[in-house]
Tab-separated table of C-alpha atoms in Angstrom:
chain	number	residue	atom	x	y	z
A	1	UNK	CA	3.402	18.582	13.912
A	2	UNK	CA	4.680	21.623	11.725
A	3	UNK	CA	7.343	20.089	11.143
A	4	UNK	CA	6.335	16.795	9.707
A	5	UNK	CA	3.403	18.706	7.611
A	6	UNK	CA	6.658	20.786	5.768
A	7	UNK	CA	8.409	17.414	5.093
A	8	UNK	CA	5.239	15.994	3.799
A	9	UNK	CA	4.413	18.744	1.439
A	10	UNK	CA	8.056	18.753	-0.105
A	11	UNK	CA	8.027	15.327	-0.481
A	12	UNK	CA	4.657	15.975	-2.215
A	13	UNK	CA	6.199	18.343	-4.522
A	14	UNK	CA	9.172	16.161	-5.745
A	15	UNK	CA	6.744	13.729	-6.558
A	16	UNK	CA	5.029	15.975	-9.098
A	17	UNK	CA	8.071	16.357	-11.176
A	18	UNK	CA	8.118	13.005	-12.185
A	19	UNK	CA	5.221	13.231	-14.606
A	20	UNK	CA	6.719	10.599	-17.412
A	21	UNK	CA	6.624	7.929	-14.405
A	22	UNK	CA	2.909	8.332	-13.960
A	23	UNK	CA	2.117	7.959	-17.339
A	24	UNK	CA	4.127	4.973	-17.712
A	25	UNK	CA	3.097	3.399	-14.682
A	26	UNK	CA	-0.776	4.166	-15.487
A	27	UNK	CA	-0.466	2.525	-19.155
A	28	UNK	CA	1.124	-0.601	-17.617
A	29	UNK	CA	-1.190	-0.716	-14.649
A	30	UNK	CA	-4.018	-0.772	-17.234
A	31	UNK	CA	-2.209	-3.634	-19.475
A	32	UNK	CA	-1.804	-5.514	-16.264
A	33	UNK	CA	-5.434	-4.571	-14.862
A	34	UNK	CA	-6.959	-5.858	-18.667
A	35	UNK	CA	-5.146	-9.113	-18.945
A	36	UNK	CA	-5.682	-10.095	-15.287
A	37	UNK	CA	-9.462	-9.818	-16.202
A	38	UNK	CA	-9.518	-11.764	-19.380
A	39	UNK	CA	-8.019	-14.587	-17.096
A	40	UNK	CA	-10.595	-14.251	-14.790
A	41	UNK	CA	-13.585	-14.633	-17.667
A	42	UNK	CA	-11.806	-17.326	-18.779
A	43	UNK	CA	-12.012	-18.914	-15.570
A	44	UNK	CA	-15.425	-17.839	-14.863
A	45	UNK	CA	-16.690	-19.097	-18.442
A	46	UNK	CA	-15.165	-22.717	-17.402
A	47	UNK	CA	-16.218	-22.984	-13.775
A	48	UNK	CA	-18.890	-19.927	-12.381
A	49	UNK	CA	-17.484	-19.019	-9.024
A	50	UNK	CA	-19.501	-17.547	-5.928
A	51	UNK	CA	-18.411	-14.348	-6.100
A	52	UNK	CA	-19.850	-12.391	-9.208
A	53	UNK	CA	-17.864	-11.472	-11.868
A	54	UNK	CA	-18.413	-7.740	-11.741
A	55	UNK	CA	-17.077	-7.449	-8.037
A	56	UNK	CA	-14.112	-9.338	-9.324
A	57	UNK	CA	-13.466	-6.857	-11.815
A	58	UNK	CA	-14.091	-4.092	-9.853
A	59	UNK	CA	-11.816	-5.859	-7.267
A	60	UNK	CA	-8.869	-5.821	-9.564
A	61	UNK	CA	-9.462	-2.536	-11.028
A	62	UNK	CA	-9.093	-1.036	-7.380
A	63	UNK	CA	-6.303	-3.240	-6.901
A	64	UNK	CA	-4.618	-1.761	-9.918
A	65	UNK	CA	-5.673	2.173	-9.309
A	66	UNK	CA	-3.939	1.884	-6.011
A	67	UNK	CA	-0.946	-0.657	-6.612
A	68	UNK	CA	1.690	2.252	-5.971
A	69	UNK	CA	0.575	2.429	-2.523
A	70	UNK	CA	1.782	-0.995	-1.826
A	71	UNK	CA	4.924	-0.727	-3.877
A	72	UNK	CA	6.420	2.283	-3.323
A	73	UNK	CA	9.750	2.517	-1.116
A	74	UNK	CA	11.683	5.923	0.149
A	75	UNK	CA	14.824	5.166	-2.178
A	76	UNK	CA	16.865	8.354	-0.503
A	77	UNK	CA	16.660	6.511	2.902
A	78	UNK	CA	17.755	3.154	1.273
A	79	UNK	CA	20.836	4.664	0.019
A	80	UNK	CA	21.422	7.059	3.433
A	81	UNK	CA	21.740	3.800	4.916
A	82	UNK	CA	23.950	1.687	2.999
A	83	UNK	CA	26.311	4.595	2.847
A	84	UNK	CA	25.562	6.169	6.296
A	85	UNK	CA	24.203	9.699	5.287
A	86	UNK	CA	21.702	8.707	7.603
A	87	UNK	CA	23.971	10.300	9.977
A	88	UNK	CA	22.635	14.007	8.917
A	89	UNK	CA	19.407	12.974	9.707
A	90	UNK	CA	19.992	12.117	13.183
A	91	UNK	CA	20.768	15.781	13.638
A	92	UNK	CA	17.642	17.527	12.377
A	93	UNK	CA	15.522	18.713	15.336
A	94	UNK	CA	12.550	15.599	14.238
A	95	UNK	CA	12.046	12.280	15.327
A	96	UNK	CA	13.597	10.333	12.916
A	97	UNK	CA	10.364	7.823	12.566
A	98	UNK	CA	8.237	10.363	11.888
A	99	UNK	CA	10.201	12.018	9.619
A	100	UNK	CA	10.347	9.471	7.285
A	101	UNK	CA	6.846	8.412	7.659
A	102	UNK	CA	5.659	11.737	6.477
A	103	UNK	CA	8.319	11.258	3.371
A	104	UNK	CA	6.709	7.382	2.559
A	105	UNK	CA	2.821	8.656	3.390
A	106	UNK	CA	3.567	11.662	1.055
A	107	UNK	CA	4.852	9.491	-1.503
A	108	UNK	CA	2.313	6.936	-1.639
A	109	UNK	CA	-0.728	9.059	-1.597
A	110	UNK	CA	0.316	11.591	-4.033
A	111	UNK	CA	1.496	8.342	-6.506
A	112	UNK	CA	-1.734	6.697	-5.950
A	113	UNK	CA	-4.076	9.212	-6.477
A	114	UNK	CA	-2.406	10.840	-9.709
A	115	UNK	CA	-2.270	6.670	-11.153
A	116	UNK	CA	-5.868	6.077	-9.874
A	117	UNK	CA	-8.283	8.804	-11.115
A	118	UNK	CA	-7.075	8.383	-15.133
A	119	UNK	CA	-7.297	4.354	-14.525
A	120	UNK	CA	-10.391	4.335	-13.092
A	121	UNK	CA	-11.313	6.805	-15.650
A	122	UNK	CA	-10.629	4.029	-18.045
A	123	UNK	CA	-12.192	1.058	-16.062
A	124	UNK	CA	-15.476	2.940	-15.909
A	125	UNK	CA	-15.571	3.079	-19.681
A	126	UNK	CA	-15.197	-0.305	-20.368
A	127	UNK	CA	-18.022	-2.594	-21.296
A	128	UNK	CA	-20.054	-4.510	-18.981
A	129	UNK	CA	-18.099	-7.589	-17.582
A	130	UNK	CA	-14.744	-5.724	-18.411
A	131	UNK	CA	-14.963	-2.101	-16.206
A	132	UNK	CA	-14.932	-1.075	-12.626
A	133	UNK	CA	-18.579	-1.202	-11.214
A	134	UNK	CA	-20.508	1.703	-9.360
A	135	UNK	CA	-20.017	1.280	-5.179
A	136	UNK	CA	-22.670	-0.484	-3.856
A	137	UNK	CA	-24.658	2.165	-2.307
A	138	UNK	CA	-23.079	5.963	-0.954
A	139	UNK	CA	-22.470	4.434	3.033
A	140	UNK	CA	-20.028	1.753	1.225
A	141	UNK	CA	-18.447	4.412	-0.350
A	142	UNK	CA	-17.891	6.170	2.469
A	143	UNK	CA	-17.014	3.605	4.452
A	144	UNK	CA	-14.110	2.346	1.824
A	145	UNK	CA	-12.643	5.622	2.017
A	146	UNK	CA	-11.893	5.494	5.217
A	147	UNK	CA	-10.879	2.299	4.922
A	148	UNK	CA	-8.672	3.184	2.262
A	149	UNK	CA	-6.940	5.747	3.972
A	150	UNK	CA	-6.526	3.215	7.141
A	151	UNK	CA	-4.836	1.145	4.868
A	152	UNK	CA	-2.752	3.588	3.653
A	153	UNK	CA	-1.786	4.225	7.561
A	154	UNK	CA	-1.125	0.538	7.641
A	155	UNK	CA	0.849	0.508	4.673
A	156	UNK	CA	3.450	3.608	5.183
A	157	UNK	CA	3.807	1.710	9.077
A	158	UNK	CA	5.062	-1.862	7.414
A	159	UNK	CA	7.418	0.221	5.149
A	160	UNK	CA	8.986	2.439	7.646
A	161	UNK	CA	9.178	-1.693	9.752
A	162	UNK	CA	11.108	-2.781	6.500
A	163	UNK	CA	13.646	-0.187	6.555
A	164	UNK	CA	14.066	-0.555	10.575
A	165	UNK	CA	15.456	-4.318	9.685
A	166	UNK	CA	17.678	-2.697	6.677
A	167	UNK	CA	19.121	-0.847	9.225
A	168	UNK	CA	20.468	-3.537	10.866
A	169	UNK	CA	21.104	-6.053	7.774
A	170	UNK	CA	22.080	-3.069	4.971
A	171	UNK	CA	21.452	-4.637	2.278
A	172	UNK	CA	17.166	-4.153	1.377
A	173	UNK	CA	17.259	-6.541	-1.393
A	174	UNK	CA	16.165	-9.714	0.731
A	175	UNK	CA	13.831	-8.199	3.222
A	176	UNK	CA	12.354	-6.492	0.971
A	177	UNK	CA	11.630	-9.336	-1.965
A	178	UNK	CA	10.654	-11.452	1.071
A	179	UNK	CA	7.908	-8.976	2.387
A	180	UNK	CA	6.534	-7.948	-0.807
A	181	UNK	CA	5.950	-11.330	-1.628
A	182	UNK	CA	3.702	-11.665	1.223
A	183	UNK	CA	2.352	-8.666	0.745
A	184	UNK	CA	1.435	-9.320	-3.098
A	185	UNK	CA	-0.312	-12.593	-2.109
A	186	UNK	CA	-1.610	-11.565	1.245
A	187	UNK	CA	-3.123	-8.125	0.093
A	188	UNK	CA	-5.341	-9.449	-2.875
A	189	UNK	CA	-3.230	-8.527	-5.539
A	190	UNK	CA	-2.152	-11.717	-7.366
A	191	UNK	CA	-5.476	-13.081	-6.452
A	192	UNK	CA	-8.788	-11.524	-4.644
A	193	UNK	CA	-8.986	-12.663	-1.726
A	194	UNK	CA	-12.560	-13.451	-1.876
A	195	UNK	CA	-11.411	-16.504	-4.461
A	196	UNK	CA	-9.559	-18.192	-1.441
A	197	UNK	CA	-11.561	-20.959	0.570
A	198	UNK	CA	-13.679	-19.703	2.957
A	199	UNK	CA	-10.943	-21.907	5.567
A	200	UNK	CA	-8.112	-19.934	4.589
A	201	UNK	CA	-10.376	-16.248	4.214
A	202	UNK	CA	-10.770	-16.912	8.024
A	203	UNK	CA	-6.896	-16.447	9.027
A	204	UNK	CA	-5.747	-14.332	6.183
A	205	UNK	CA	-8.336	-11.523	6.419
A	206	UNK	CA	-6.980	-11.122	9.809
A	207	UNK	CA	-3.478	-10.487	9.328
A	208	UNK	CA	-2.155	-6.890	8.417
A	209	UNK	CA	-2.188	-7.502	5.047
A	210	UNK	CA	-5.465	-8.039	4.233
A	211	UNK	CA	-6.106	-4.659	5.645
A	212	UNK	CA	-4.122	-2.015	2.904
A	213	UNK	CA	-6.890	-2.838	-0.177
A	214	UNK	CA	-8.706	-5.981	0.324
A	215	UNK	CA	-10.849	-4.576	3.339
A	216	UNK	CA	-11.557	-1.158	1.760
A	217	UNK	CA	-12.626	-2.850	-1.401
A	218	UNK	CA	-15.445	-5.666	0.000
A	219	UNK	CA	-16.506	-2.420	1.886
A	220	UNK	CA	-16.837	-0.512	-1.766
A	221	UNK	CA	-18.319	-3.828	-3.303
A	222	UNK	CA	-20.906	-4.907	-0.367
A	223	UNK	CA	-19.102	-8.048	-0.182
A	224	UNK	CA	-18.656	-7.156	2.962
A	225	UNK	CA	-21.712	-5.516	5.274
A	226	UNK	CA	-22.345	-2.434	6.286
A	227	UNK	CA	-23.032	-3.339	9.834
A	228	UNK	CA	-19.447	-5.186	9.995
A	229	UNK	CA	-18.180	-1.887	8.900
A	230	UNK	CA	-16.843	-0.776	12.057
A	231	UNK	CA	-15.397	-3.681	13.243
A	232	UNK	CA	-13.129	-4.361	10.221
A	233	UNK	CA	-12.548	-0.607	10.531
A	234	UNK	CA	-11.607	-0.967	13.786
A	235	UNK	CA	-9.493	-4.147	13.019
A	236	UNK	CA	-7.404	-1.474	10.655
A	237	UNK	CA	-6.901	1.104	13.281
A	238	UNK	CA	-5.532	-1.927	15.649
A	239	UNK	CA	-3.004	-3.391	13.102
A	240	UNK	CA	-1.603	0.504	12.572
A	241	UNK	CA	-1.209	1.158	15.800
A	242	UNK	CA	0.446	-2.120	16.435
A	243	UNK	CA	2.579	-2.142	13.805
A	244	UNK	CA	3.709	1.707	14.194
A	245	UNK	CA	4.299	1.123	18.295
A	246	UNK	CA	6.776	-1.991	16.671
A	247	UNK	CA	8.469	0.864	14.081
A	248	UNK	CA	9.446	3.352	16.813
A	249	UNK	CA	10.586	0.685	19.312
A	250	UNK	CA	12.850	-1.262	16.042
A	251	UNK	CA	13.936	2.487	15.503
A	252	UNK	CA	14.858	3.405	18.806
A	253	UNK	CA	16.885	0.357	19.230
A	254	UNK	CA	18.546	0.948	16.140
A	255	UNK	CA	19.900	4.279	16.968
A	256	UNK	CA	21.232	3.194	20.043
A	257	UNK	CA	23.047	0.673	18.299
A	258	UNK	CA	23.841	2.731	14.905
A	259	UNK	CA	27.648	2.119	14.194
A	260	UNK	CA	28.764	4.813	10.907
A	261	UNK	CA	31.825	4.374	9.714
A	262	UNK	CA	33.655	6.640	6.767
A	263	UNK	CA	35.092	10.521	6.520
């Protein structure tokens, strides 16, 4: 476990040198965050929907603070593959799934939390009908937090399954386009999923998906219960576990299988 804490603090500190990337990403998370909300009054001024407007701002604010934990990929490991550097790798002393899931967890926190606290910063300033609202009382809170960092669990798991099929196909472009699609729709992002029918909320808010931001959030907004707080926890803890039993098994087959070629 020593191990993997070293590789997670010096990813941690390459990630502070790229201070210009921050600021870039925060100013264009905020354009995005400000025009996706002027859509949404305009929808709400035409046709009132059941979910206040307030929690939907607050919804994509969140959404917005913490974007770079959905989008964030290991881009050494990407190119360690296609050219098969990976081969180093397979002789430090580590397991090679960890490894990189320390890299990835490192590398989404520390992007998320230096982009969140100025842009929520910002949200909270904004008028009424515009900002990021308070949680809805301090248990929420609490219990978002944890659900946040589940979802963060979840998150650095489905990457770590993405590169375990660019192993096998080299080329990241497809898989990659195809699962952040899903993940874009699937997660809340493009659209809360609290705007979906109530038909569809049924089967998507089960899938793994649903559990990086949209759980934490109806946790933080009270659109979902307190008392259904540990179940939908729960429901998080299942999907990581799942998904990161599916990583080392892909893994482990892969390296049976690796093939490097070159001098």
């Amino acid at each position: 476990m020593k191990a993997y804490l070293s590789v997670f603090r010096m990813r941690w500190k390459m990630e502070l040198q790229y201070r210009g990337a921050v600021v870039g990403g925060v100013i264009c998370q905020m354009f995005f965050g400000l025009i996706l909300i002027a859509l949404y009054r305009a929808l709400y001024a035409g046709k009132p929907q059941a979910m206040p407007l307030s929690s939907v701002t607050t919804y994509v604010w969140l959404q917005q603070a913490f974007f770079r934990m959905l989008l964030a990929s290991d881009s050494d490991l990407l190119d360690k593959i296609r050219t098969g550097n990976i081969a180093y790798d397979l002789c430090r002393p580590l397991q090679l799934y960890g490894y990189y899931y320390s890299r990835i967890m490192a590398q989404k926190l520390l992007g998320s939390l230096l982009r969140a606290a100025p842009m929520l910063v910002f949200a909270a300033l904004l008028p009424e009908g515009w900002g990021v609202c308070l949680p809805a009382s301090l248990p929420a809170f609490c219990a978002a937090v944890v659900g946040l960092f589940l979802g963060l669990l979840c998150m650095c798991a489905l990457e770590n399954v993405t590169m375990g099929f660019t192993m096998r196909t080299l080329d990241s472009r497809g898989m990659q386009a195809m699962l952040n699609l899903l993940m874009m729709i699937l997660s809340g992002n493009i659209l809360p999923l609290t705007l979906f029918p109530d038909s569809w909320q049924r089967v998507i808010t089960a899938l793994p998906y649903a559990q990086l931001l949209d759980a934490p959030i109806r946790l933080y907004t009270g659109e979902r219960a307190l008392s259904a707080a540990p179940a939908a926890l729960l429901l998080q803890a299942a999907w990581t576990i799942t998904i990161v039993c599916l990583g080392l098994l892909l893994w482990r087959s892969n390296q049976k299988k690796m093939i490097l070629q070159g001098g």
